[in-house]
Short mmCIF file of C-alpha atoms in Angstrom, two decimals:
data_model
loop_
_atom_site.label_atom_id
_atom_site.label_comp_id
_atom_site.label_asym_id
_atom_site.label_seq_id
_atom_site.Cartn_x
_atom_site.Cartn_y
_atom_site.Cartn_z
CA MET Q 12 26.40 44.80 16.01
CA LYS Q 13 23.07 46.44 16.80
CA LEU Q 14 20.19 45.52 14.80
CA LYS Q 15 19.09 48.53 12.24
CA SER Q 16 16.09 50.31 13.48
CA TRP Q 17 12.53 49.21 12.13
CA PHE Q 18 11.98 52.61 10.17
CA LEU Q 19 15.25 51.94 8.43
CA THR Q 20 14.42 48.50 7.51
CA CYS Q 21 10.80 49.27 6.31
CA ALA Q 22 12.22 51.99 4.42
CA LEU Q 23 14.61 49.40 2.70
CA LEU Q 24 11.63 47.07 2.00
CA ALA Q 25 8.91 49.91 0.26
CA SER Q 26 11.91 51.11 -1.79
CA ALA Q 27 12.17 47.41 -2.94
CA THR Q 28 8.29 47.40 -3.42
CA GLN Q 29 7.33 50.47 -4.45
CA ALA Q 30 10.19 51.70 -6.82
CA ALA Q 31 10.68 48.67 -9.19
CA GLU Q 32 13.70 50.32 -11.02
CA THR Q 33 15.48 50.43 -7.77
CA PRO Q 34 16.60 47.14 -6.89
CA PRO Q 35 16.51 46.08 -3.39
CA ASN Q 36 19.47 46.76 -0.96
CA TRP Q 37 20.06 43.13 -0.38
CA SER Q 38 22.85 42.98 2.01
CA ALA Q 39 21.43 45.49 4.23
CA LEU Q 40 17.94 43.49 4.18
CA ALA Q 41 19.88 40.32 4.46
CA ILE Q 42 22.01 41.72 7.78
CA ALA Q 43 19.01 42.79 9.41
CA ASP Q 44 17.21 39.68 9.07
CA VAL Q 45 20.17 37.64 10.06
CA GLU Q 46 20.66 40.05 13.36
CA ALA Q 47 17.02 39.31 14.30
CA ALA Q 48 16.86 35.68 13.94
CA TYR Q 49 20.05 35.60 15.83
CA LYS Q 50 18.13 37.96 19.09
CA GLU Q 51 14.98 35.93 18.76
CA THR Q 52 16.64 32.82 18.80
CA LEU Q 53 18.78 33.87 21.73
CA GLU Q 54 15.63 35.54 23.61
CA ASN Q 55 13.32 32.45 23.23
CA HIS Q 56 15.01 29.25 22.00
CA ALA Q 57 14.48 26.27 24.61
CA GLY Q 58 18.00 25.64 24.54
CA MET Q 59 19.51 28.70 25.55
CA TYR Q 60 19.49 27.53 29.29
CA ASP Q 61 20.03 23.69 28.59
CA PRO Q 62 22.61 22.09 31.12
CA ALA Q 63 22.92 19.35 28.18
CA ASN Q 64 24.02 21.81 25.65
CA PRO Q 65 26.48 24.27 27.61
CA GLY Q 66 27.66 25.30 23.93
CA PHE Q 67 24.50 26.20 22.61
CA ALA Q 68 25.36 30.02 23.00
CA LYS Q 69 28.48 30.03 21.14
CA LEU Q 70 26.79 27.73 18.58
CA LEU Q 71 24.37 30.85 18.16
CA GLU Q 72 27.10 33.38 18.07
CA ASN Q 73 29.35 31.28 15.07
CA ALA Q 74 26.30 30.92 13.16
CA ARG Q 75 25.47 34.70 13.78
CA THR Q 76 28.75 35.17 12.50
CA GLU Q 77 28.42 32.90 9.48
CA GLY Q 78 25.60 34.07 8.37
CA LEU Q 79 26.64 38.27 8.46
CA LYS Q 80 29.48 36.84 6.52
CA LEU Q 81 27.38 36.21 3.36
CA ALA Q 82 25.01 38.93 4.49
CA ARG Q 83 27.60 41.02 3.92
CA ARG Q 84 28.37 39.98 0.18
CA SER Q 85 24.73 39.57 -0.77
CA LYS Q 86 23.66 41.21 -4.13
CA SER Q 87 20.99 39.16 -4.74
CA ALA Q 88 17.84 37.75 -3.87
CA ALA Q 89 19.56 33.96 -3.70
CA GLY Q 90 22.54 36.38 -1.93
CA PHE Q 91 19.84 37.04 0.53
CA GLU Q 92 18.54 33.70 0.65
CA ALA Q 93 22.03 31.97 1.34
CA SER Q 94 22.83 34.14 3.84
CA LEU Q 95 19.71 32.81 5.84
CA THR Q 96 20.24 29.59 5.23
CA ARG Q 97 23.88 29.41 6.23
CA PHE Q 98 22.72 30.94 9.51
CA ARG Q 99 20.44 27.63 9.92
CA ALA Q 100 23.20 25.28 8.17
CA VAL Q 101 25.46 25.90 11.00
CA LEU Q 102 22.97 25.48 13.67
CA ASP Q 103 22.88 22.11 12.16
CA ASP Q 104 18.94 21.38 13.26
CA GLY Q 105 15.96 21.37 11.05
CA HIS Q 106 14.04 23.14 14.45
CA ALA Q 107 16.12 26.25 14.67
CA GLY Q 108 17.75 29.14 12.44
CA ALA Q 109 15.65 31.13 9.91
CA TYR Q 110 14.53 30.77 6.16
CA ALA Q 111 13.41 33.00 3.36
CA ALA Q 112 10.31 33.47 2.08
CA LEU Q 113 10.28 35.28 -1.26
CA PRO Q 114 7.78 36.64 -3.20
CA GLU Q 115 7.29 35.27 -6.72
CA GLN Q 116 9.28 38.28 -8.20
CA PHE Q 117 12.42 37.30 -6.79
CA ARG Q 118 12.55 34.17 -6.60
CA PRO Q 119 15.83 32.92 -8.64
CA ASN Q 120 15.14 30.72 -11.48
CA ILE Q 121 15.94 27.04 -10.74
CA ARG Q 122 17.99 25.35 -13.62
CA TRP Q 123 19.09 21.83 -14.20
CA PRO Q 124 21.84 19.83 -16.14
CA SER Q 125 19.12 17.56 -18.33
CA PHE Q 126 18.75 15.09 -15.31
CA VAL Q 127 17.06 14.48 -12.16
CA ALA Q 128 19.69 12.74 -9.26
CA ALA Q 129 18.80 10.56 -6.65
CA TRP Q 130 20.92 9.09 -3.97
CA ARG Q 131 20.40 5.61 -2.71
CA GLY Q 132 22.53 4.26 0.37
CA ASN Q 133 26.07 5.79 -0.37
CA ALA Q 134 25.85 6.86 -3.76
CA MET Q 135 24.60 8.73 -6.36
CA TYR Q 136 22.65 7.98 -9.46
CA VAL Q 137 20.64 9.33 -12.40
CA TYR Q 138 16.69 9.25 -11.42
CA LYS Q 139 15.70 9.89 -14.97
CA SER Q 140 17.49 11.72 -17.90
CA ALA Q 141 15.65 14.15 -20.59
CA ASP Q 142 16.85 12.81 -24.37
CA GLY Q 143 20.65 13.00 -24.62
CA GLY Q 144 20.98 13.02 -21.34
CA PRO Q 145 22.65 10.23 -19.35
CA ALA Q 146 20.99 6.74 -18.84
CA ALA Q 147 18.85 6.43 -15.96
CA GLY Q 148 20.41 4.30 -13.37
CA THR Q 149 24.24 5.45 -14.00
CA GLN Q 150 25.81 6.09 -11.23
CA ILE Q 151 27.24 9.68 -10.91
CA ILE Q 152 31.02 9.50 -9.72
CA SER Q 153 32.60 12.75 -9.49
CA CYS Q 154 32.36 16.52 -10.87
CA ASP Q 155 35.41 18.65 -11.93
CA GLY Q 156 37.43 15.92 -10.46
CA MET Q 157 35.92 15.99 -6.90
CA PRO Q 158 33.99 12.94 -5.65
CA ILE Q 159 30.33 13.26 -5.58
CA ALA Q 160 30.13 12.99 -1.81
CA ASN Q 161 32.45 15.96 -1.42
CA LEU Q 162 30.46 17.96 -3.70
CA VAL Q 163 27.17 17.19 -2.06
CA LYS Q 164 29.04 18.51 1.75
CA ARG Q 165 30.28 21.59 0.00
CA LYS Q 166 27.51 22.71 -2.07
CA VAL Q 167 24.46 21.40 -0.46
CA PHE Q 168 25.20 20.92 3.58
CA LYS Q 169 27.41 23.81 3.87
CA PHE Q 170 23.79 25.78 3.21
CA ARG Q 171 21.38 22.60 5.27
CA THR Q 172 20.88 20.69 8.13
CA GLY Q 173 21.53 17.29 8.04
CA ALA Q 174 24.96 16.43 6.74
CA LYS Q 175 25.32 13.46 9.59
CA ILE Q 176 22.19 11.90 8.84
CA PRO Q 177 21.40 9.27 5.78
CA GLY Q 178 17.72 9.95 5.49
CA VAL Q 179 19.04 13.46 4.66
CA TRP Q 180 21.04 12.14 1.79
CA TRP Q 181 18.88 10.45 0.80
CA SER Q 182 16.23 13.85 0.28
CA SER Q 183 18.71 16.10 -0.40
CA ALA Q 184 22.21 14.98 -1.84
CA ARG Q 185 20.78 15.28 -5.20
CA LEU Q 186 20.33 19.24 -4.64
CA ALA Q 187 24.23 19.17 -5.29
CA LEU Q 188 22.97 18.90 -8.79
CA ILE Q 189 20.21 21.92 -9.60
CA ASP Q 190 21.07 25.56 -9.46
CA ASP Q 191 18.94 27.60 -7.20
CA GLY Q 192 20.53 31.15 -7.96
CA ASN Q 193 23.09 30.79 -4.75
CA PRO Q 194 26.14 33.24 -5.43
CA PHE Q 195 28.38 31.40 -2.84
CA VAL Q 196 28.81 28.16 -4.06
CA ILE Q 197 30.15 26.84 -7.95
CA LEU Q 198 28.39 24.96 -10.20
CA PRO Q 199 29.90 21.36 -12.09
CA LYS Q 200 31.18 21.94 -15.12
CA ASN Q 201 31.41 18.20 -15.90
CA CYS Q 202 30.88 15.04 -14.08
CA VAL Q 203 32.32 11.49 -14.59
CA PHE Q 204 29.49 8.49 -15.07
CA LYS Q 205 29.79 5.13 -14.81
CA GLN Q 206 27.52 2.68 -16.27
CA GLY Q 207 28.12 -1.09 -15.82
CA SER Q 208 32.26 -1.27 -16.27
CA GLN Q 209 32.37 2.00 -18.60
CA SER Q 210 32.96 5.53 -17.51
CA GLU Q 211 32.24 8.43 -19.43
CA LYS Q 212 32.90 12.13 -18.71
CA ARG Q 213 30.12 14.87 -19.81
CA THR Q 214 30.12 18.35 -19.82
CA LEU Q 215 26.72 19.74 -17.67
CA ARG Q 216 24.34 21.81 -19.70
CA TRP Q 217 22.45 24.45 -16.94
CA THR Q 218 19.31 25.15 -18.72
CA PRO Q 219 15.65 26.08 -17.03
CA ILE Q 220 13.64 23.41 -15.45
CA PRO Q 221 11.29 21.96 -17.65
CA GLU Q 222 7.19 21.69 -16.38
CA TYR Q 223 7.97 18.24 -15.90
CA TYR Q 224 10.78 18.73 -13.77
CA GLY Q 225 8.70 18.39 -10.40
CA VAL Q 226 7.32 15.33 -10.84
CA TRP Q 227 10.34 13.43 -11.21
CA ARG Q 228 11.76 15.06 -8.52
CA ASN Q 229 8.89 13.99 -6.31
CA GLY Q 230 9.20 10.39 -7.78
CA SER Q 231 12.65 10.46 -6.87
CA ILE Q 232 12.36 11.15 -2.92
CA ASN Q 233 8.60 10.11 -2.37
CA GLY Q 234 7.24 8.14 -5.47
CA ASP Q 235 3.49 9.10 -5.87
CA LEU Q 236 1.68 10.86 -3.74
CA LEU Q 237 -1.98 9.61 -1.97
CA PRO Q 238 -4.77 11.64 -0.47
CA ILE Q 239 -5.27 11.18 2.88
CA GLY Q 240 -7.43 8.01 3.39
CA MET Q 241 -8.36 4.29 3.41
CA ALA Q 242 -8.34 2.23 0.37
CA GLU Q 243 -7.65 -1.95 -0.35
CA ARG Q 244 -4.66 -1.61 -2.59
CA ALA Q 245 -4.46 -5.36 -2.79
CA PRO Q 246 -6.19 -8.17 -1.96
CA GLY Q 247 -5.99 -8.24 1.80
CA ILE Q 248 -4.19 -5.23 2.18
CA GLN Q 249 -5.29 -1.93 3.93
CA TRP Q 250 -3.33 1.02 2.88
CA ILE Q 251 -3.35 3.90 4.88
CA ALA Q 252 -2.05 7.19 3.66
CA MET Q 253 -1.05 10.44 5.63
CA PRO Q 254 1.00 12.20 3.53
CA ASP Q 255 0.46 15.07 5.66
CA PHE Q 256 0.40 16.09 9.48
CA GLN Q 257 -0.03 20.01 8.88
CA PRO Q 258 -3.47 19.90 6.92
CA ASP Q 259 -5.52 22.74 5.45
CA ASP Q 260 -8.96 22.60 6.16
CA GLU Q 261 -9.78 20.08 3.28
CA GLY Q 262 -7.20 18.13 5.25
CA VAL Q 263 -8.79 18.48 8.07
CA ALA Q 264 -11.74 16.89 7.17
CA ALA Q 265 -9.62 14.41 5.11
CA TYR Q 266 -8.49 13.36 8.65
CA LYS Q 267 -11.92 13.35 10.10
CA LYS Q 268 -13.17 11.05 7.35
CA LEU Q 269 -10.19 8.81 7.47
CA TYR Q 270 -10.77 8.20 11.30
CA ALA Q 271 -14.69 7.24 10.90
CA ASP Q 272 -13.70 4.95 8.43
CA VAL Q 273 -10.97 3.32 10.58
CA ASP Q 274 -13.66 2.62 13.10
CA GLU Q 275 -15.79 1.26 10.79
CA ALA Q 276 -13.37 -1.21 9.32
CA LEU Q 277 -11.70 -2.65 12.51
CA PRO Q 278 -13.30 -5.84 12.58
CA ARG Q 279 -11.63 -6.18 8.49
CA LEU Q 280 -8.40 -4.62 9.66
CA ARG Q 281 -7.98 -7.33 12.11
CA THR Q 282 -8.20 -9.72 9.99
CA SER Q 283 -6.40 -8.11 6.88
CA ARG Q 284 -3.23 -9.87 5.37
CA ALA Q 285 -1.62 -6.31 6.16
CA ILE Q 286 -1.88 -2.82 7.01
CA VAL Q 287 0.46 -0.25 5.68
CA LEU Q 288 0.78 3.46 7.37
CA ASP Q 289 2.33 5.41 4.29
CA LEU Q 290 4.22 8.92 5.54
CA ARG Q 291 5.91 9.37 1.62
CA TYR Q 292 5.96 13.19 1.34
CA ASN Q 293 5.71 13.74 5.21
CA GLU Q 294 7.16 16.57 7.15
CA GLY Q 295 6.12 16.55 10.40
CA GLY Q 296 3.36 18.82 11.54
CA SER Q 297 1.36 17.85 14.82
CA SER Q 298 1.78 14.46 16.15
CA ASN Q 299 -1.77 14.36 17.51
CA TRP Q 300 -2.69 13.11 13.68
CA SER Q 301 -0.83 10.04 14.05
CA LYS Q 302 -1.74 8.98 17.80
CA LEU Q 303 -5.59 9.51 17.08
CA LEU Q 304 -4.77 7.03 14.18
CA ALA Q 305 -2.81 4.38 16.56
CA GLU Q 306 -5.37 4.78 19.21
CA ARG Q 307 -8.30 3.27 16.66
CA LEU Q 308 -5.71 0.46 15.51
CA TRP Q 309 -4.47 -0.63 18.72
CA GLY Q 310 -6.97 0.56 21.03
CA LYS Q 311 -6.26 3.62 23.26
CA ALA Q 312 -5.71 2.02 26.59
CA ARG Q 313 -2.66 0.22 24.74
CA VAL Q 314 -1.62 2.97 23.21
CA THR Q 315 -1.72 5.26 25.99
CA GLU Q 316 -0.31 2.57 28.66
CA ALA Q 317 2.74 1.98 26.03
CA ARG Q 318 3.47 5.36 25.42
CA LYS Q 319 3.17 6.02 29.48
CA ALA Q 320 6.23 3.37 29.92
CA TYR Q 321 8.29 4.22 26.70
CA PHE Q 322 8.21 7.99 28.14
CA ALA Q 323 8.31 7.06 31.95
CA LYS Q 324 10.98 9.13 32.36
CA THR Q 325 10.77 11.77 29.66
CA GLN Q 326 10.21 15.13 30.86
CA ILE Q 327 9.33 18.73 28.72
CA TRP Q 328 10.92 21.65 29.40
CA TRP Q 329 9.37 25.01 27.97
CA ARG Q 330 11.34 28.31 27.64
CA PRO Q 331 8.46 30.87 29.35
CA THR Q 332 8.66 34.04 27.20
CA GLN Q 333 5.99 36.36 25.83
CA GLY Q 334 6.68 35.39 22.24
CA ASN Q 335 6.34 31.66 23.24
CA LEU Q 336 3.18 32.17 25.08
CA GLY Q 337 1.45 33.79 22.28
CA GLU Q 338 1.92 30.85 20.07
CA VAL Q 339 0.77 28.44 22.66
CA LYS Q 340 -2.62 30.16 23.05
CA GLN Q 341 -2.86 29.82 19.41
CA PHE Q 342 -2.49 26.36 19.85
CA VAL Q 343 -6.34 26.08 21.79
CA THR Q 344 -7.99 27.58 18.64
CA LEU Q 345 -6.05 25.55 16.29
CA LEU Q 346 -6.75 21.83 18.33
CA GLU Q 347 -10.38 23.09 18.67
CA THR Q 348 -10.48 23.71 14.71
CA GLN Q 349 -9.39 20.33 14.02
CA GLY Q 350 -12.09 18.84 16.58
CA ASP Q 351 -9.45 17.70 19.33
CA ALA Q 352 -11.77 19.20 22.37
CA GLU Q 353 -9.40 17.17 24.96
CA THR Q 354 -6.11 18.48 23.77
CA ALA Q 355 -7.13 22.00 23.93
CA GLY Q 356 -8.78 21.35 27.17
CA LEU Q 357 -5.13 20.45 28.52
CA VAL Q 358 -3.37 23.41 26.83
CA LYS Q 359 -6.18 25.74 27.98
CA MET Q 360 -5.02 24.34 31.96
CA PHE Q 361 -1.20 25.18 30.88
CA ILE Q 362 -1.32 28.52 30.12
CA PRO Q 363 -1.62 29.91 33.53
CA LEU Q 364 1.35 28.16 34.49
CA PHE Q 365 3.21 29.64 31.58
CA GLU Q 366 2.01 33.09 32.24
CA ASN Q 367 3.26 32.51 36.18
CA ALA Q 368 6.58 31.30 34.90
CA ILE Q 369 7.13 34.30 32.55
CA ALA Q 370 6.12 36.53 35.90
CA LYS Q 371 8.45 34.91 37.95
CA ASN Q 372 11.41 34.92 35.07
CA ASP Q 373 12.01 31.58 35.13
CA ARG Q 374 14.38 29.80 32.97
CA TYR Q 375 12.55 26.70 32.00
CA LEU Q 376 8.51 25.26 32.56
CA VAL Q 377 8.53 21.60 33.53
CA GLU Q 378 5.39 20.55 31.41
CA PRO Q 379 2.86 18.77 34.16
CA ASP Q 380 2.02 15.40 33.62
CA VAL Q 381 -2.08 14.48 32.05
CA PRO Q 382 -4.44 14.26 35.17
CA GLU Q 383 -4.94 10.97 35.52
CA ASP Q 384 -8.64 10.99 35.24
CA LEU Q 385 -8.48 12.85 31.61
CA GLU Q 386 -5.65 10.16 30.85
CA ASN Q 387 -8.13 6.95 31.58
CA GLU Q 388 -10.79 8.38 29.65
CA ALA Q 389 -12.33 6.70 26.91
CA ARG Q 390 -10.83 3.47 27.77
CA SER Q 391 -12.13 0.20 25.77
CA GLY Q 392 -11.91 -3.55 25.83
CA GLN Q 393 -10.49 -3.24 22.37
CA ALA Q 394 -9.25 -6.83 20.66
CA GLU Q 395 -5.92 -6.75 20.24
CA LEU Q 396 -4.60 -5.96 16.71
CA THR Q 397 -2.24 -8.61 15.64
CA THR Q 398 -2.07 -7.88 11.77
CA PRO Q 399 1.20 -7.18 10.18
CA VAL Q 400 1.83 -3.31 10.10
CA TYR Q 401 4.05 -1.80 7.42
CA VAL Q 402 5.20 1.72 7.99
CA VAL Q 403 6.42 3.63 4.58
CA VAL Q 404 9.61 5.88 5.71
CA PRO Q 405 10.92 8.78 3.51
CA GLY Q 406 14.29 10.05 3.99
CA GLN Q 407 12.70 13.33 4.97
CA CYS Q 408 10.86 11.79 7.93
CA ALA Q 409 11.30 14.07 10.91
CA SER Q 410 9.95 15.70 13.77
CA ALA Q 411 6.20 14.70 14.24
CA CYS Q 412 6.63 12.33 11.15
CA LEU Q 413 9.44 10.74 13.81
CA ASP Q 414 6.82 11.28 16.37
CA ALA Q 415 4.34 8.76 14.54
CA ILE Q 416 7.58 6.18 14.20
CA ASP Q 417 7.66 6.27 17.86
CA THR Q 418 4.06 5.36 18.21
CA PHE Q 419 3.59 2.76 16.10
CA ARG Q 420 6.86 0.86 16.73
CA LEU Q 421 5.61 0.46 20.55
CA PHE Q 422 4.05 -2.58 19.00
CA PRO Q 423 5.63 -5.71 18.11
CA ASN Q 424 3.59 -6.17 14.48
CA THR Q 425 5.32 -2.74 13.11
CA ARG Q 426 8.11 -3.12 10.21
CA LEU Q 427 9.44 0.31 8.58
CA ILE Q 428 9.82 -0.17 4.76
CA GLY Q 429 11.55 2.74 3.20
CA ALA Q 430 14.65 4.79 3.45
CA PRO Q 431 16.25 5.94 7.23
CA SER Q 432 14.50 8.45 8.55
CA SER Q 433 15.42 12.16 9.38
CA ALA Q 434 16.49 13.19 12.61
CA ASP Q 435 15.56 15.44 14.89
CA SER Q 436 17.31 17.50 18.15
CA THR Q 437 15.58 17.34 21.38
CA TYR Q 438 14.14 21.02 20.64
CA MET Q 439 10.51 20.97 19.17
CA GLU Q 440 7.51 22.72 19.18
CA VAL Q 441 8.54 25.48 16.31
CA ARG Q 442 7.04 28.62 15.52
CA ASN Q 443 8.09 30.55 12.62
CA PRO Q 444 7.72 35.15 14.01
CA GLU Q 445 8.49 36.77 10.53
CA LEU Q 446 11.95 39.00 10.23
CA PRO Q 447 12.36 42.54 9.28
CA SER Q 448 12.35 42.29 5.89
CA GLY Q 449 9.00 40.52 5.71
CA MET Q 450 10.23 38.07 3.28
CA ALA Q 451 12.14 35.68 5.80
CA ASN Q 452 11.04 33.95 9.38
CA ALA Q 453 12.57 32.64 12.19
CA ILE Q 454 12.44 29.06 13.67
CA ILE Q 455 12.25 28.83 17.03
CA PRO Q 456 11.56 25.92 19.48
CA MET Q 457 10.00 26.36 22.22
CA LYS Q 458 10.39 23.33 24.22
CA MET Q 459 12.78 20.57 24.57
CA TYR Q 460 12.41 16.94 25.31
CA VAL Q 461 15.09 16.07 28.79
CA ASN Q 462 15.82 12.20 28.60
CA ARG Q 463 13.59 11.62 25.44
CA PRO Q 464 14.18 7.69 24.33
CA ARG Q 465 14.86 8.58 20.57
CA GLY Q 466 18.43 10.87 21.55
CA ASN Q 467 19.27 13.84 20.12
CA GLY Q 468 20.31 13.38 16.16
CA VAL Q 469 19.11 9.29 16.45
CA TYR Q 470 17.05 8.41 13.34
CA TYR Q 471 15.13 5.04 12.38
CA GLU Q 472 16.74 2.44 9.98
CA PRO Q 473 14.22 0.72 7.89
CA ASP Q 474 13.48 -3.41 8.43
CA ILE Q 475 13.46 -3.32 4.90
CA LEU Q 476 15.82 -1.22 2.60
CA MET Q 477 13.88 0.25 -0.56
CA THR Q 478 16.74 1.37 -2.64
CA ASP Q 479 14.89 0.78 -5.95
CA PHE Q 480 14.54 4.04 -8.02
CA ASP Q 481 11.15 3.41 -8.26
CA TRP Q 482 9.06 4.46 -4.76
CA SER Q 483 5.64 4.40 -6.65
CA THR Q 484 2.91 2.44 -4.37
CA GLU Q 485 2.77 -0.49 -6.61
CA ASN Q 486 6.35 -1.03 -6.10
CA PHE Q 487 5.71 -0.64 -2.27
CA LEU Q 488 3.11 -3.40 -2.66
CA LYS Q 489 5.19 -5.81 -4.15
CA LYS Q 490 7.83 -5.73 -1.27
CA VAL Q 491 4.90 -6.04 1.11
CA GLU Q 492 3.89 -8.93 -0.38
CA ALA Q 493 7.55 -10.56 -0.71
CA ASP Q 494 7.72 -10.35 2.94
CA LEU Q 495 3.87 -11.67 3.88
CA ALA Q 496 5.33 -14.40 1.54
CA ALA Q 497 8.86 -15.12 3.54
CA ARG Q 498 7.49 -15.25 6.96
#
C-alpha cells in the first residue's frame, strides 16, 4: 500500500484543527502514520541488515500489517493511538515502533475502578483504594473468569512491549485495570479479590480518575520522587538521586552541581557507611550522566579500564542514512550545552566518517575506538572507593538506565536493590521523526551493539528484592540499614 500524499495528509489534519464541528478522519490519519513509521523504520533502522537477526524485515512487515488492521477500524483518537501502539508491540522493542503525541483536546479521559493496582513478584495486588474499594494489599486473582496474568497479556501487552521481562510487569501490568479509551480491548466487569483465606467477587465501577491518582500511580511503581542531587539521608548514608538521564536546563544545572558536590565530598564518601545511587523514575536518556558520576566515585582511570575490559569484544554499528546523520550532527550541540566538550569533539570527528559511509552506500559504519590519547586524558591517582554502594532499580529501568547499572556493577562493592530491571534489544540511540499526522512520532534506533556483554532482552535481577508496596526513600533506607547490619 502506497503512502498517502503529503497534501492529502495535511488536508486531513487541517480539517481536524480548523473545523471543530468536523471530526478528524482518524482511520486515514492512522493508516498514513503506520505506513510512514514502517517506511522510516525500513529506511533507517539499525537492524534492517543485522546478520544476527535475519527475521527482522519479516517482523517489521508483520508490525505494519497488525497496525494497519486496527488503523482501518479506528474511529477515535484512542483508536488512532492503539494502531500505533500495536505496531510497536509487534516489534516488541522499546527502541522501535511509533507512539502518539495527541493534542490535549484529543486525549481520552482516563478511568479507574476506584483503586490502583501493583504487580509484585508473580501476582497483582491492590496498592491503594478509594473509600469503599478493596483493601490495600488484597490480591487480585481474576477478572471476568480470566486469571489476572492472562488479562494483563491480552489487555496490556498486546499494545505494549516487554511481556517477557519481569521488570516491565512491575511497571506496566497495573494498566490491565485502567481504562485508557482503547476501543480494541474489553474492560473487565468484575474481579475476584483474595485477602488471607477469604475471597470476594466485586463489580467494577469505572469512573474518571481523581486528582490524586497520579501520586498513587507513581507511588505504586517508584515511590517518592527526589530531585537530582546528593544528601545525607541517614547518619553516614549518602543518597545520590538520578531520576532523569534526559534532563532539561534545570536538570543539567542540577547534575553539574551534583558533580561538584561529589568532588568536594570524596573524602567523606570514602569513609561513609554506604552510598545509595537512586534510579527510581529513571527511564533512560544519555548514559553520559552516569558515566561522569562513576568516574568521580571510582576514579576515571578505573572506570575507563573496567569498561574497556567489559566491552573488549563489543562493536557499535551505525546505520548510515541521511536521516540518522542529521540526528548525529545535533548531538554536538547537545553535548556542548551539557558541558561535555570531550565527547562533543569525538562526535565531530565521527561525522565525516558517517558522511563518507552514506556516499559509498554502506549498510553499516563501525564506530571507531576512542583515540588512546583522549582515552587516557585526565587520569588521576584517586584512592579506591570501598564504601558499600547500593543501586535502587525500578522495573522500568531501561536504555541509559541499564547502561548505568552496567558501569556501576563493574565494581565489587555494588549491590542492586529494588525490582528486576527492564531490558533492551541491541538496537540503541533512537531518534523520533514526526509522522504525517503531526500527532505521532516514529522510534528509530540508529545503531546496534555487536557482542555486547548484556545480551538482547537480558535484564538485571536485584541482589535485594523489594517486594514491599512501600517504595518510599524511608523504607529503602531501612532495607539498606538491615543489609549493612547483616554484613
